[in-house]
mmCIF file of C-alpha atoms in Angstrom:
data_model
loop_
_atom_site.group_PDB
_atom_site.id
_atom_site.type_symbol
_atom_site.label_atom_id
_atom_site.label_comp_id
_atom_site.label_asym_id
_atom_site.label_seq_id
_atom_site.Cartn_x
_atom_site.Cartn_y
_atom_site.Cartn_z
ATOM 1 C CA MET C 28 44.130 -0.035 -5.806
ATOM 2 C CA ALA C 29 42.999 3.539 -7.814
ATOM 3 C CA ASP C 30 41.352 2.353 -10.801
ATOM 4 C CA LYS C 31 39.392 -0.263 -8.366
ATOM 5 C CA THR C 32 38.424 2.608 -6.597
ATOM 6 C CA VAL C 33 37.232 4.484 -9.826
ATOM 7 C CA VAL C 34 35.565 2.161 -11.167
ATOM 8 C CA ASN C 35 33.485 2.236 -8.317
ATOM 9 C CA ARG C 36 32.893 4.748 -7.891
ATOM 10 C CA VAL C 37 31.229 5.253 -11.479
ATOM 11 C CA ALA C 38 29.493 1.292 -10.471
ATOM 12 C CA GLU C 39 28.111 3.947 -7.877
ATOM 13 C CA ARG C 40 27.377 6.625 -9.880
ATOM 14 C CA LYS C 41 25.273 5.118 -12.673
ATOM 15 C CA LEU C 42 23.319 2.644 -10.318
ATOM 16 C CA ARG C 43 22.508 6.049 -8.261
ATOM 17 C CA ASP C 44 21.615 7.434 -11.582
ATOM 18 C CA ARG C 45 19.417 5.094 -12.693
ATOM 19 C CA GLU C 46 17.575 4.833 -8.796
ATOM 20 C CA THR C 47 16.719 8.639 -9.663
ATOM 21 C CA ARG C 48 15.677 7.362 -13.209
ATOM 22 C CA ARG C 49 12.977 5.157 -11.494
ATOM 23 C CA ALA C 50 12.117 7.266 -8.836
ATOM 24 C CA GLN C 51 11.368 9.624 -11.214
ATOM 25 C CA ILE C 52 9.442 7.834 -13.499
ATOM 26 C CA VAL C 53 7.294 5.994 -10.271
ATOM 27 C CA SER C 54 6.587 9.919 -9.276
ATOM 28 C CA ALA C 55 5.776 10.840 -12.396
ATOM 29 C CA ALA C 56 2.846 8.003 -12.965
ATOM 30 C CA ARG C 57 2.009 8.773 -9.443
ATOM 31 C CA ARG C 58 0.750 12.165 -10.032
ATOM 32 C CA ILE C 59 -1.061 11.763 -13.454
ATOM 33 C CA ALA C 60 -2.874 8.925 -11.729
ATOM 34 C CA GLU C 61 -3.701 11.721 -9.134
ATOM 35 C CA GLY C 62 -4.376 14.210 -11.229
ATOM 36 C CA GLU C 63 -6.230 13.112 -14.087
ATOM 37 C CA GLY C 64 -6.888 8.743 -13.080
ATOM 38 C CA TRP C 65 -4.740 5.749 -14.990
ATOM 39 C CA SER C 66 -5.629 5.860 -18.240
ATOM 40 C CA ASN C 67 -3.865 8.751 -18.564
ATOM 41 C CA VAL C 68 -1.097 6.826 -17.689
ATOM 42 C CA THR C 69 1.144 5.743 -21.131
ATOM 43 C CA VAL C 70 5.086 5.332 -21.207
ATOM 44 C CA ARG C 71 4.100 8.061 -24.026
ATOM 45 C CA ARG C 72 2.555 10.540 -21.548
ATOM 46 C CA LEU C 73 5.613 9.460 -19.363
ATOM 47 C CA SER C 74 8.047 10.533 -21.695
ATOM 48 C CA ASP C 75 7.067 13.557 -22.336
ATOM 49 C CA GLU C 76 6.318 14.762 -18.780
ATOM 50 C CA ILE C 77 9.897 13.537 -17.105
ATOM 51 C CA SER C 78 11.618 14.279 -20.922
ATOM 52 C CA TYR C 79 13.106 10.600 -21.686
ATOM 53 C CA SER C 80 13.308 9.225 -24.580
ATOM 54 C CA GLN C 81 10.394 6.145 -24.241
ATOM 55 C CA PRO C 82 13.466 3.351 -24.813
ATOM 56 C CA VAL C 83 15.285 5.361 -21.559
ATOM 57 C CA LEU C 84 11.736 4.575 -19.869
ATOM 58 C CA TYR C 85 11.223 0.861 -21.026
ATOM 59 C CA SER C 86 14.953 0.024 -19.512
ATOM 60 C CA HIS C 87 14.035 0.757 -16.657
ATOM 61 C CA PHE C 88 10.015 -0.714 -17.321
ATOM 62 C CA ALA C 89 8.822 -3.568 -19.726
ATOM 63 C CA GLY C 90 5.726 -1.661 -20.264
ATOM 64 C CA ARG C 91 3.184 0.508 -18.170
ATOM 65 C CA GLU C 92 2.297 -2.634 -16.131
ATOM 66 C CA GLU C 93 5.429 -2.222 -14.927
ATOM 67 C CA ILE C 94 5.465 0.665 -13.531
ATOM 68 C CA VAL C 95 1.917 0.972 -12.380
ATOM 69 C CA ALA C 96 3.554 -2.920 -10.206
ATOM 70 C CA ALA C 97 5.859 -0.082 -9.012
ATOM 71 C CA VAL C 98 4.122 2.557 -7.885
ATOM 72 C CA ALA C 99 1.479 -0.357 -5.919
ATOM 73 C CA ILE C 100 4.376 -1.374 -3.845
ATOM 74 C CA GLU C 101 6.026 1.819 -2.869
ATOM 75 C CA GLY C 102 1.316 1.958 -2.099
ATOM 76 C CA PHE C 103 1.967 -0.945 0.519
ATOM 77 C CA ARG C 104 5.400 0.561 1.732
ATOM 78 C CA GLU C 105 3.547 4.304 2.775
ATOM 79 C CA LEU C 106 0.743 2.269 4.509
ATOM 80 C CA GLY C 107 3.198 -0.034 5.896
ATOM 81 C CA LEU C 108 4.567 3.379 7.581
ATOM 82 C CA ALA C 109 1.029 4.919 8.087
ATOM 83 C CA LEU C 110 -0.411 1.930 10.073
ATOM 84 C CA GLU C 111 2.537 0.881 11.988
ATOM 85 C CA LYS C 112 2.497 4.630 13.263
ATOM 86 C CA ALA C 113 -1.117 4.749 14.776
ATOM 87 C CA ARG C 114 -0.698 0.985 15.836
ATOM 88 C CA LYS C 115 2.234 2.304 17.657
ATOM 89 C CA ARG C 116 0.340 5.467 18.858
ATOM 90 C CA ALA C 117 -2.504 3.750 20.549
ATOM 91 C CA LYS C 118 -2.972 1.171 23.216
ATOM 92 C CA ARG C 119 -5.037 -1.650 23.427
ATOM 93 C CA ARG C 120 -8.672 -1.664 22.324
ATOM 94 C CA ARG C 121 -7.508 1.770 20.480
ATOM 95 C CA SER C 122 -4.989 0.551 17.913
ATOM 96 C CA VAL C 123 -7.827 -1.343 16.290
ATOM 97 C CA GLU C 124 -10.003 2.158 16.125
ATOM 98 C CA SER C 125 -5.849 3.956 15.727
ATOM 99 C CA VAL C 126 -4.999 1.610 12.719
ATOM 100 C CA ALA C 127 -8.406 1.490 10.673
ATOM 101 C CA THR C 128 -8.753 5.387 11.021
ATOM 102 C CA ALA C 129 -5.244 5.818 9.242
ATOM 103 C CA TYR C 130 -6.800 2.909 6.614
ATOM 104 C CA LEU C 131 -9.223 4.997 5.477
ATOM 105 C CA GLU C 132 -7.947 8.255 5.822
ATOM 106 C CA PHE C 133 -4.677 6.866 3.385
ATOM 107 C CA ALA C 134 -7.235 5.030 0.917
ATOM 108 C CA THR C 135 -9.371 8.272 1.123
ATOM 109 C CA ALA C 136 -6.113 10.114 0.602
ATOM 110 C CA SER C 137 -5.000 8.850 -2.423
ATOM 111 C CA PRO C 138 -7.441 7.069 -4.579
ATOM 112 C CA ALA C 139 -5.841 6.247 -7.482
ATOM 113 C CA LEU C 140 -2.827 5.205 -5.329
ATOM 114 C CA TYR C 141 -5.046 2.252 -3.679
ATOM 115 C CA GLU C 142 -6.630 1.724 -6.780
ATOM 116 C CA ALA C 143 -2.949 0.579 -7.982
ATOM 117 C CA MET C 144 -2.588 -1.231 -5.273
ATOM 118 C CA PHE C 145 -6.646 -3.127 -4.880
ATOM 119 C CA SER C 146 -8.445 -2.814 -8.246
ATOM 120 C CA MET C 147 -6.033 -3.113 -10.954
ATOM 121 C CA ASN C 148 -4.991 -5.729 -12.447
ATOM 122 C CA LEU C 149 -1.275 -6.621 -11.216
ATOM 123 C CA SER C 150 1.042 -9.633 -11.140
ATOM 124 C CA VAL C 151 3.022 -8.783 -7.458
ATOM 125 C CA PRO C 152 1.936 -11.958 -5.614
ATOM 126 C CA PHE C 153 -0.406 -11.583 -2.743
ATOM 127 C CA ASP C 154 1.099 -14.130 -0.023
ATOM 128 C CA ASP C 155 3.170 -15.579 -1.638
ATOM 129 C CA ALA C 156 6.880 -17.068 -1.571
ATOM 130 C CA ALA C 157 7.801 -14.026 -4.270
ATOM 131 C CA THR C 158 5.318 -12.074 -2.134
ATOM 132 C CA PRO C 159 7.743 -7.934 -2.153
ATOM 133 C CA PRO C 160 8.561 -7.339 1.708
ATOM 134 C CA GLN C 161 6.268 -4.293 1.379
ATOM 135 C CA LEU C 162 3.624 -6.007 1.476
ATOM 136 C CA ARG C 163 4.310 -8.203 3.741
ATOM 137 C CA PHE C 164 5.514 -5.372 6.608
ATOM 138 C CA ALA C 165 1.699 -3.767 5.478
ATOM 139 C CA PHE C 166 0.248 -6.296 6.158
ATOM 140 C CA SER C 167 2.234 -7.157 10.174
ATOM 141 C CA GLN C 168 0.298 -4.763 11.401
ATOM 142 C CA LEU C 169 -2.610 -5.692 10.744
ATOM 143 C CA LEU C 170 -1.324 -8.842 12.516
ATOM 144 C CA ALA C 171 0.798 -7.665 15.203
ATOM 145 C CA LEU C 172 -3.148 -5.687 16.371
ATOM 146 C CA PHE C 173 -4.337 -9.379 17.076
ATOM 147 C CA GLU C 174 -1.620 -11.830 17.927
ATOM 148 C CA GLU C 175 -2.071 -11.822 20.971
ATOM 149 C CA GLN C 176 -5.762 -11.627 20.732
ATOM 150 C CA SER C 177 -6.908 -14.606 19.161
ATOM 151 C CA SER C 178 -5.816 -17.795 18.307
ATOM 152 C CA LYS C 179 -5.808 -17.149 14.188
ATOM 153 C CA PRO C 180 -4.226 -14.466 14.139
ATOM 154 C CA GLU C 181 -3.734 -14.257 9.946
ATOM 155 C CA VAL C 182 -7.994 -15.183 9.409
ATOM 156 C CA LEU C 183 -8.708 -12.153 12.212
ATOM 157 C CA SER C 184 -6.454 -9.842 10.151
ATOM 158 C CA GLU C 185 -7.981 -10.914 7.112
ATOM 159 C CA LEU C 186 -10.756 -10.245 7.694
ATOM 160 C CA PHE C 187 -10.552 -7.444 9.400
ATOM 161 C CA TRP C 188 -8.513 -5.991 6.203
ATOM 162 C CA ALA C 189 -11.589 -7.258 4.282
ATOM 163 C CA THR C 190 -14.397 -5.402 6.006
ATOM 164 C CA LEU C 191 -11.654 -1.641 5.796
ATOM 165 C CA HIS C 192 -11.446 -2.116 1.964
ATOM 166 C CA GLY C 193 -14.878 -2.760 1.563
ATOM 167 C CA VAL C 194 -15.391 0.181 3.477
ATOM 168 C CA ALA C 195 -13.199 2.248 1.471
ATOM 169 C CA GLU C 196 -14.600 1.123 -1.645
ATOM 170 C CA LEU C 197 -17.743 1.771 -1.085
ATOM 171 C CA THR C 198 -17.736 4.869 -0.011
ATOM 172 C CA ARG C 199 -15.107 6.004 -2.768
ATOM 173 C CA THR C 200 -18.082 4.936 -5.165
ATOM 174 C CA SER C 201 -20.988 6.328 -3.218
ATOM 175 C CA ARG C 202 -22.309 3.554 -2.388
ATOM 176 C CA PHE C 203 -21.772 4.366 1.042
ATOM 177 C CA PRO C 204 -23.289 8.034 2.189
ATOM 178 C CA ARG C 205 -20.411 9.609 4.123
ATOM 179 C CA SER C 206 -22.718 10.664 6.931
ATOM 180 C CA ARG C 207 -23.276 7.337 8.253
ATOM 181 C CA GLN C 208 -18.522 6.497 8.423
ATOM 182 C CA ARG C 209 -18.702 7.209 12.136
ATOM 183 C CA GLU C 210 -20.986 4.755 13.103
ATOM 184 C CA ARG C 211 -19.391 2.154 11.075
ATOM 185 C CA MET C 212 -16.544 3.016 12.392
ATOM 186 C CA LYS C 213 -17.495 2.453 16.513
ATOM 187 C CA ALA C 214 -19.127 -0.761 14.756
ATOM 188 C CA ILE C 215 -15.477 -2.125 13.666
ATOM 189 C CA VAL C 216 -14.222 -0.721 16.207
ATOM 190 C CA ASP C 217 -16.977 -3.373 18.451
ATOM 191 C CA LEU C 218 -16.918 -6.170 16.679
ATOM 192 C CA PHE C 219 -12.639 -6.488 16.385
ATOM 193 C CA ALA C 220 -12.041 -5.288 19.389
ATOM 194 C CA GLY C 221 -13.969 -8.394 21.240
ATOM 195 C CA GLY C 222 -16.352 -9.720 19.511
ATOM 196 C CA VAL C 223 -14.438 -11.348 16.145
ATOM 197 C CA THR C 224 -11.431 -12.343 18.437
ATOM 198 C CA THR C 225 -13.962 -14.603 21.330
ATOM 199 C CA ALA C 226 -15.482 -16.297 18.113
ATOM 200 C CA LEU C 227 -12.376 -17.197 16.065
ATOM 201 C CA SER C 228 -11.469 -18.163 19.842
ATOM 202 C CA PRO C 229 -11.094 -22.147 20.459
ATOM 203 C CA LEU C 230 -14.071 -23.377 22.106
ATOM 204 C CA ARG C 231 -13.522 -24.403 26.144
ATOM 205 C CA ARG C 232 -14.513 -27.090 27.420
#
């Protein structure tokens, strides 16, 4: 029994060590990307940054693409938590505004992370049986806004998401002037707190 306990403890310690190294790799990738751009995130650079040999990095990730995917998945977890907090602290119409504000603030605060989540070529599946729970959790926060207001909450949530993503990207690339962001937010709230919901509701006879 004692030998089995020792073996279990060793296995648990190895697992913790592996999870710690994986977290360090992901954290380093995020730090470099936010400071210098994704073009500077390479396996060689990460190896130098965290003092792990390249074989050690490859024992955790098959390559750079898997590292970016891990960063993106972590980003969806953080986005989901931010949206959940924003949704729960407001009620009804204000919840749309609160979530929209939280979404755009997230995109602005972490542009490289947001880029990994939405603009880079990822192997992470969306709307699929294999979709990671972090992605489902983030989308569920949008879905929760419209489940009681529309017979088609999935469609409405997708349109809401697409609108916020478009505003975030066009603002980030200076296609939209930041000076009109308040007016855009008011229009988004007016649209999704009532107008689109009505349009997607079943026709009443």
